[in-house]
Coordinates of C-alpha atoms and ligand atoms in Angstrom, one line a residue:
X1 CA 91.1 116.9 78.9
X2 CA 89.2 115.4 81.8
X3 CA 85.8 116.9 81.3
X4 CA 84.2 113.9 79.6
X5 CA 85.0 111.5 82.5
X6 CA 81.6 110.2 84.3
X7 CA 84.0 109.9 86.9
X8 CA 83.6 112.1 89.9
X9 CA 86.5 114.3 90.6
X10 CA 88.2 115.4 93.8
X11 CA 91.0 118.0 94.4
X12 CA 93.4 117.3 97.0
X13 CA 95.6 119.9 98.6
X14 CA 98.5 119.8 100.5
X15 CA 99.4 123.2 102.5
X16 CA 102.8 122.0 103.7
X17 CA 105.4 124.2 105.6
X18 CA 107.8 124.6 101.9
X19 CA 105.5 123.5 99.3
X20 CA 101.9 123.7 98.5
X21 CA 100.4 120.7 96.2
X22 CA 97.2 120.8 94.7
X23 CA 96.0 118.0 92.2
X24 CA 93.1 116.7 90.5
X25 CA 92.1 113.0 91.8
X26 CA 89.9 110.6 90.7
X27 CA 88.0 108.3 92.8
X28 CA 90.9 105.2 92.7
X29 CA 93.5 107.7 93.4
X30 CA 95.0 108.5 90.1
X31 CA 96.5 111.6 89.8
X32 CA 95.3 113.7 86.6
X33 CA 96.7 116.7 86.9
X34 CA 99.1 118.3 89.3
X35 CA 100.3 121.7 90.6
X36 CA 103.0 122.7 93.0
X37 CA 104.6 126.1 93.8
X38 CA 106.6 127.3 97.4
X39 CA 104.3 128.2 100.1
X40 CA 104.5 132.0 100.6
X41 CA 105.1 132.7 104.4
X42 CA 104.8 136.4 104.4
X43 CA 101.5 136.4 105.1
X44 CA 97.8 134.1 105.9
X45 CA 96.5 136.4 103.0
X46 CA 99.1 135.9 100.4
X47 CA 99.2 131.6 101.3
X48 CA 95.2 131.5 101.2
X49 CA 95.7 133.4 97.5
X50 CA 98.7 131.1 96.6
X51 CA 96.6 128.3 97.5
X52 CA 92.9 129.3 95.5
X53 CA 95.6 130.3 92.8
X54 CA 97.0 126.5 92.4
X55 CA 93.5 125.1 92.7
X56 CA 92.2 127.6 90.1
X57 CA 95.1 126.5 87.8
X58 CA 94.1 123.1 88.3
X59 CA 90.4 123.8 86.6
X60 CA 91.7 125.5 83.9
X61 CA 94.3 123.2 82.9
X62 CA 92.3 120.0 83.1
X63 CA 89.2 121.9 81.8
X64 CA 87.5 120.1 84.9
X65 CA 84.1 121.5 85.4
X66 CA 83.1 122.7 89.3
X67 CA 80.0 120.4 88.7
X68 CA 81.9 117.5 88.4
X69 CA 83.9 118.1 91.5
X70 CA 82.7 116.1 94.9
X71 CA 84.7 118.3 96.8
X72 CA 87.9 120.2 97.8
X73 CA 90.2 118.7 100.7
X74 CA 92.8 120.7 102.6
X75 CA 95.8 119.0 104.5
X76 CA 97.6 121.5 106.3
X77 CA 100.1 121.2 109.1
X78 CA 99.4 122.7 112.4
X79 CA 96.6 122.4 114.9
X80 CA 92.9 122.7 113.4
X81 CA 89.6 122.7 114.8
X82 CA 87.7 120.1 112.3
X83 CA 84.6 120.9 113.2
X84 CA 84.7 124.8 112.3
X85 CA 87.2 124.2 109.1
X86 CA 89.7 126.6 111.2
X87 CA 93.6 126.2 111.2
X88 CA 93.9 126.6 114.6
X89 CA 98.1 127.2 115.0
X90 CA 100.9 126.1 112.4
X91 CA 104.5 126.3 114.0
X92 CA 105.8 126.9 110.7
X93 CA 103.3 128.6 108.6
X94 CA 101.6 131.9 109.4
X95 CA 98.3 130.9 110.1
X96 CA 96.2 131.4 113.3
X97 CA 92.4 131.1 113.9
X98 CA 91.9 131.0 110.2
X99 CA 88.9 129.7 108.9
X100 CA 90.8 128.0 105.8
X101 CA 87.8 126.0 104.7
X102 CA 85.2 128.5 104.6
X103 CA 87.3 131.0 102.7
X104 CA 88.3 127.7 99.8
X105 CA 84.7 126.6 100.4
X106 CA 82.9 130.0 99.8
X107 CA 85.6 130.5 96.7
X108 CA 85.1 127.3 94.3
X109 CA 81.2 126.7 96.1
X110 CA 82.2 122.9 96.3
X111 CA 82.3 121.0 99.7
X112 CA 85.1 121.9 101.0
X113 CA 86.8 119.7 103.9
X114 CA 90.1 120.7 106.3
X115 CA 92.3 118.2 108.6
X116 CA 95.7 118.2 109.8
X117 CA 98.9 116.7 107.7
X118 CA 99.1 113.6 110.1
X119 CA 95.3 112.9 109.8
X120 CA 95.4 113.0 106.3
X121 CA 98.4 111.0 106.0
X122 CA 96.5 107.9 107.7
X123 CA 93.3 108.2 105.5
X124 CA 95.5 108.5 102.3
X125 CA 97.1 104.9 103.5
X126 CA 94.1 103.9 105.1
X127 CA 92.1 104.3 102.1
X128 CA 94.0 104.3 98.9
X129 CA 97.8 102.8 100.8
X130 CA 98.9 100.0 102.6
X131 CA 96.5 100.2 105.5
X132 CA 93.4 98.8 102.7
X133 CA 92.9 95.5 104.6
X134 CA 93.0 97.0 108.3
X135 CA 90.4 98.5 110.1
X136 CA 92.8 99.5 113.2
X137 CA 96.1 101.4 112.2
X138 CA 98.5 103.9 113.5
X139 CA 100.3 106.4 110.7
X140 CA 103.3 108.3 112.2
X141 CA 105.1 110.5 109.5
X142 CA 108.5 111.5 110.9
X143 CA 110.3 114.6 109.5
X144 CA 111.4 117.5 110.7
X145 CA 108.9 116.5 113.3
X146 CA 106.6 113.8 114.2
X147 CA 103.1 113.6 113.1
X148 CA 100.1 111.0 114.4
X149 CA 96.9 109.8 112.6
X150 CA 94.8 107.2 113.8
X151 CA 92.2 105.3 112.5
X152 CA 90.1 103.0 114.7
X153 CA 87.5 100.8 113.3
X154 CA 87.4 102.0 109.7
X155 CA 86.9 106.0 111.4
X156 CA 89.3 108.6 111.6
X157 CA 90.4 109.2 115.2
X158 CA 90.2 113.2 116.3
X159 CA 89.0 113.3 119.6
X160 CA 87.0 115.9 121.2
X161 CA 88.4 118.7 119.4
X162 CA 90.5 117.5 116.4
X163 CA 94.0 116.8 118.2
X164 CA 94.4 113.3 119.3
X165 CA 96.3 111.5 117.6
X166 CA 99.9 114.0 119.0
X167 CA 102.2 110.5 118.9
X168 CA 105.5 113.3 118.3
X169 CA 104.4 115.1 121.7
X170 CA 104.1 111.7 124.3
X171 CA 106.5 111.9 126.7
X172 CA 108.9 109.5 127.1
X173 CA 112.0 110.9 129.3
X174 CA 109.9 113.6 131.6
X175 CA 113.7 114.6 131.9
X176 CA 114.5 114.5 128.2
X177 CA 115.3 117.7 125.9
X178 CA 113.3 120.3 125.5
X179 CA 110.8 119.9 123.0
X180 CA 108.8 123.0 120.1
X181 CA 105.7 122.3 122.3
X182 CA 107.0 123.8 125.8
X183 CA 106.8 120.6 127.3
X184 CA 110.6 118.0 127.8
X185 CA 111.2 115.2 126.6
X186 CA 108.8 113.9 124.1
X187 CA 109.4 111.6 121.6
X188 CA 109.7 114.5 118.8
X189 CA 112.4 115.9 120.9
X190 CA 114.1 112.5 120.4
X191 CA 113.7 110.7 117.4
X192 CA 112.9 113.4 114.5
X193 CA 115.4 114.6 112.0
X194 CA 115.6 118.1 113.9
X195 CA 116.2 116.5 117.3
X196 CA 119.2 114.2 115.5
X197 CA 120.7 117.2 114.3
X198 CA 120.6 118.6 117.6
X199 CA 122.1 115.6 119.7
X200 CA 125.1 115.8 117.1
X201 CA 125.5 119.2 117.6
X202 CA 125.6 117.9 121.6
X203 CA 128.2 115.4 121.0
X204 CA 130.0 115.5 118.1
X205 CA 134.3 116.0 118.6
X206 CA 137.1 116.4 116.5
X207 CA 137.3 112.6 115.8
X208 CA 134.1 112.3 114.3
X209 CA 133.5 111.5 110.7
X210 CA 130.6 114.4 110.8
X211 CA 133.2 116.7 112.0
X212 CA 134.7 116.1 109.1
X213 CA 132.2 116.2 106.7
X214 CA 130.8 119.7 108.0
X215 CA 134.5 121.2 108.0
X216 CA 134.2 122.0 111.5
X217 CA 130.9 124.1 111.3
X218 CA 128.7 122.7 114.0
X219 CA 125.5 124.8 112.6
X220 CA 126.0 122.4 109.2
X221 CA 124.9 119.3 110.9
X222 CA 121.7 117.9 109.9
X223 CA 120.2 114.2 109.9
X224 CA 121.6 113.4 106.6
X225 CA 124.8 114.5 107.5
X226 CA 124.4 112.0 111.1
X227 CA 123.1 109.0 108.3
X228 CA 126.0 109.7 106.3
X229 CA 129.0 109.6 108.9
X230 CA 126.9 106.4 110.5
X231 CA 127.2 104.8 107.0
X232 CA 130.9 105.1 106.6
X233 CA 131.2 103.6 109.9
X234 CA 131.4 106.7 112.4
X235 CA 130.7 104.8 115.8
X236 CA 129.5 108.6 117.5
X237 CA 127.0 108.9 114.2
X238 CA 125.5 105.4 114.6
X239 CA 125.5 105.5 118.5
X240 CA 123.3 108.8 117.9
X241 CA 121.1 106.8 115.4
X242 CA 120.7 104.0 117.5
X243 CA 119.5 105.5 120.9
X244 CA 117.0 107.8 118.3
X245 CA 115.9 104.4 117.2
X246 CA 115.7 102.9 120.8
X247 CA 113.0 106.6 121.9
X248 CA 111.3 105.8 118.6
X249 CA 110.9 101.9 119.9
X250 CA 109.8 103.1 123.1
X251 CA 107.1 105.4 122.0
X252 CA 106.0 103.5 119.2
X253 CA 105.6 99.9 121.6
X254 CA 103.5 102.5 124.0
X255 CA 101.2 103.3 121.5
X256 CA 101.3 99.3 120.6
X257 CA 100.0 98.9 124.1
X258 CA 97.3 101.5 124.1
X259 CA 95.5 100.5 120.6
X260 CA 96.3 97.4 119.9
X261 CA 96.7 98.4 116.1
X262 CA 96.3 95.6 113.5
X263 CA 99.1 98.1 111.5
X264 CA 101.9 100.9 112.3
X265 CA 103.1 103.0 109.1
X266 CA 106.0 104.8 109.3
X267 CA 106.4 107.6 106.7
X268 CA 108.4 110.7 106.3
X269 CA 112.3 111.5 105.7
X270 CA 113.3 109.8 108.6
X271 CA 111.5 106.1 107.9
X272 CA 113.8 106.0 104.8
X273 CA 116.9 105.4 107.7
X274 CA 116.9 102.1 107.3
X275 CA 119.0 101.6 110.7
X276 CA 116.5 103.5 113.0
X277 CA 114.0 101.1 111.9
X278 CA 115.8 98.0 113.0
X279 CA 117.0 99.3 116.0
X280 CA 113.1 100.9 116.6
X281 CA 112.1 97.1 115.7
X282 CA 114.1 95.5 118.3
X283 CA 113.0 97.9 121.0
X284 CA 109.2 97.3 120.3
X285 CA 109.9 93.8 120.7
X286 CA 111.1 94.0 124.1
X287 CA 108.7 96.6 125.5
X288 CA 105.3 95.7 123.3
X289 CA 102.9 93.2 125.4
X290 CA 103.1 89.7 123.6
X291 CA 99.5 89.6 122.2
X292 CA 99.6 93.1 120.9
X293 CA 102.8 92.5 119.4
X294 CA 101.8 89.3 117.5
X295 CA 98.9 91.3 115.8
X296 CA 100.7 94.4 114.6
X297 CA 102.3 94.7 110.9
X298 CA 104.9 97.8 111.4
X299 CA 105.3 98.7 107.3
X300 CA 106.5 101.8 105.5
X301 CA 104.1 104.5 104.0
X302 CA 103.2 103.3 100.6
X303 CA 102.0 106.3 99.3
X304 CA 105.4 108.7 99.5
X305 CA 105.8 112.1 97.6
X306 CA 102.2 112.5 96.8
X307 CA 100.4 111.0 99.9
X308 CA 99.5 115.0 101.0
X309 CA 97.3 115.5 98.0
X310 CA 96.0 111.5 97.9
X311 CA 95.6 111.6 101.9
X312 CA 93.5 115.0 100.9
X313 CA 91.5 113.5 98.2
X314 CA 90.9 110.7 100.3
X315 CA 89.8 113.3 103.2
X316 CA 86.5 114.5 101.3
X317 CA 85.8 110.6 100.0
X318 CA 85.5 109.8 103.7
X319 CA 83.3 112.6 104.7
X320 CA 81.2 112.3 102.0
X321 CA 80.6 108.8 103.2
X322 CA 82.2 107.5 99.9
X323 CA 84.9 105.3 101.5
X324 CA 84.1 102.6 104.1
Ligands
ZN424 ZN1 106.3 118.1 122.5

């Protein structure tokens, strides 16, 4: 029972490509009550359902009144147009041109606020995370693929129309792979979990510990599998792993050079490889300018499995000019 809190209330929700989140947050980012269930992918009108459906649960569970909601915040991955509350493109979800918040916001009558994944992900550490003290940080979150959220002094970065911030699609080998965007050779084509998998696939042989652990069937090779061959000492696994963590140095010392961030967070499946990190260190030390290097903290996301609905939560604080 949360209804006699004086506390204002938020609800955070996190629309991710397997599992949507939704949970009931209170202003110092405690978690009261939480709700997840797989993303249905059939269909926009079946996910938006799913996802009023989870929120809805959320009030009747907690017994939270609408009236002591500040608002409803929606992190969803993909492309969106802030200003129109429109998910724009989601490579993995089957939304396009949907105007997500209005449907939430005309549903529940609360203000109702939508941002990309990445973008959340920074506020969440920016405001309730590691990034407390900084006014100036960078959040990557690197999974399947690479996300970007920036915030520059103490504001959320979009640019003109809600996309900066694409870290996972700067280019860094113009002859590099091929990457989901059309374009070669960014740094998602290099250093995410899908594009280790991939240069495995590439190179593996007969010899390799991964061939061994996949019985010989290429299409079984994934990042962990890559990890766990380089951890038993497979010199193929942690050559791949090293030359991910030498793209990730590069891109990460160019952004180093561009902002001048006081921190970079690194968050996802992929910051938990310990040795991409250290290799990713050493290459931002080389290629970062000396005075931009001295400045910058590069830490791990604080804020882990529930950042989505806390980076959400955190989303309507900041645009209700609750969080400075
Ligand atoms: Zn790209």
């Amino acid at each position: 029972m949360v209804n006699s809190r004086i506390s204002p209330l938020i609800i955070g929700v996190d629309v991710g490509a397997t599992k949507t989140t939704a949970a009931l947050v209170d202003e110092q980012a405690n978690i009261l009550n939480l709700n997840r269930k797989s993303t249905p992918t059939e269909s926009s009108k079946i996910l938006v359902r799913n996802t009023i459906e989870l929120i809805e649960e959320i009030f009747n569970v907690s017994k939270a009144c609408v009236k002591n909601i500040l608002g409803i915040g929606l992190g969803v991955a993909g492309l969106m147009d802030f200003q129109k509350g429109i998910v724009v493109f989601s490579p993995n979800l089957p939304l396009r041109n949907l105007p997500l918040r209005d449907i939430v916001h005309h549903h529940f009558n609360v203000p109702t606020f939508l941002d990309n994944d990445a973008n959340v992900a920074a506020m969440g550490e920016k405001f309730f995370g590691v990034g407390r003290e900084v006014s100036n940080l960078v959040c990557l979150t690197i999974g399947t693929g690479i996300g970007g959220g920036m915030i520059i002094d103490d504001r959320v970065y979009r640019g003109a129309g809600g996309s900066a911030a694409e870290i996972g699609h700067m280019v860094i080998d113009p002859d590099g792979p091929p990457c989901g965007c059309g374009n070669r050779g960014c740094l998602e084509a290099f250093a995410s979990g899908t594009a280790i998998a991939r240069r495995a696939r590439e190179v593996v042989n007969e010899e390799s510990i991964i061939f061994r652990l996949i019985r010989g069937k290429i299409e079984d090779i994934s990042a962990e599998v890559v990890v766990h061959a380089a951890r038993k000492g497979d010199s193929l696994a942690k050559r791949i792993l090293r030359e991910v963590g030498e793209a990730l140095g590069v891109g990460v010392a160019n952004v180093i050079n561009i902002f001048n961030p006081e921190m970079i967070i690194i968050g996802g499946g992929m910051a938990e490889i310990e040795e991409l990190l250290t290799t990713a260190r050493a290459e931002i030390s080389r290629r970062a300018l000396a005075p931009n290097l001295k400045m910058v903290k590069i830490v791990g996301a604080s804020l882990r499995t529930n950042a989505g609905v806390l980076g959400a939560a955190a989303l309507v604080l900041y645009e209700l000019g609750k969080l400075t």
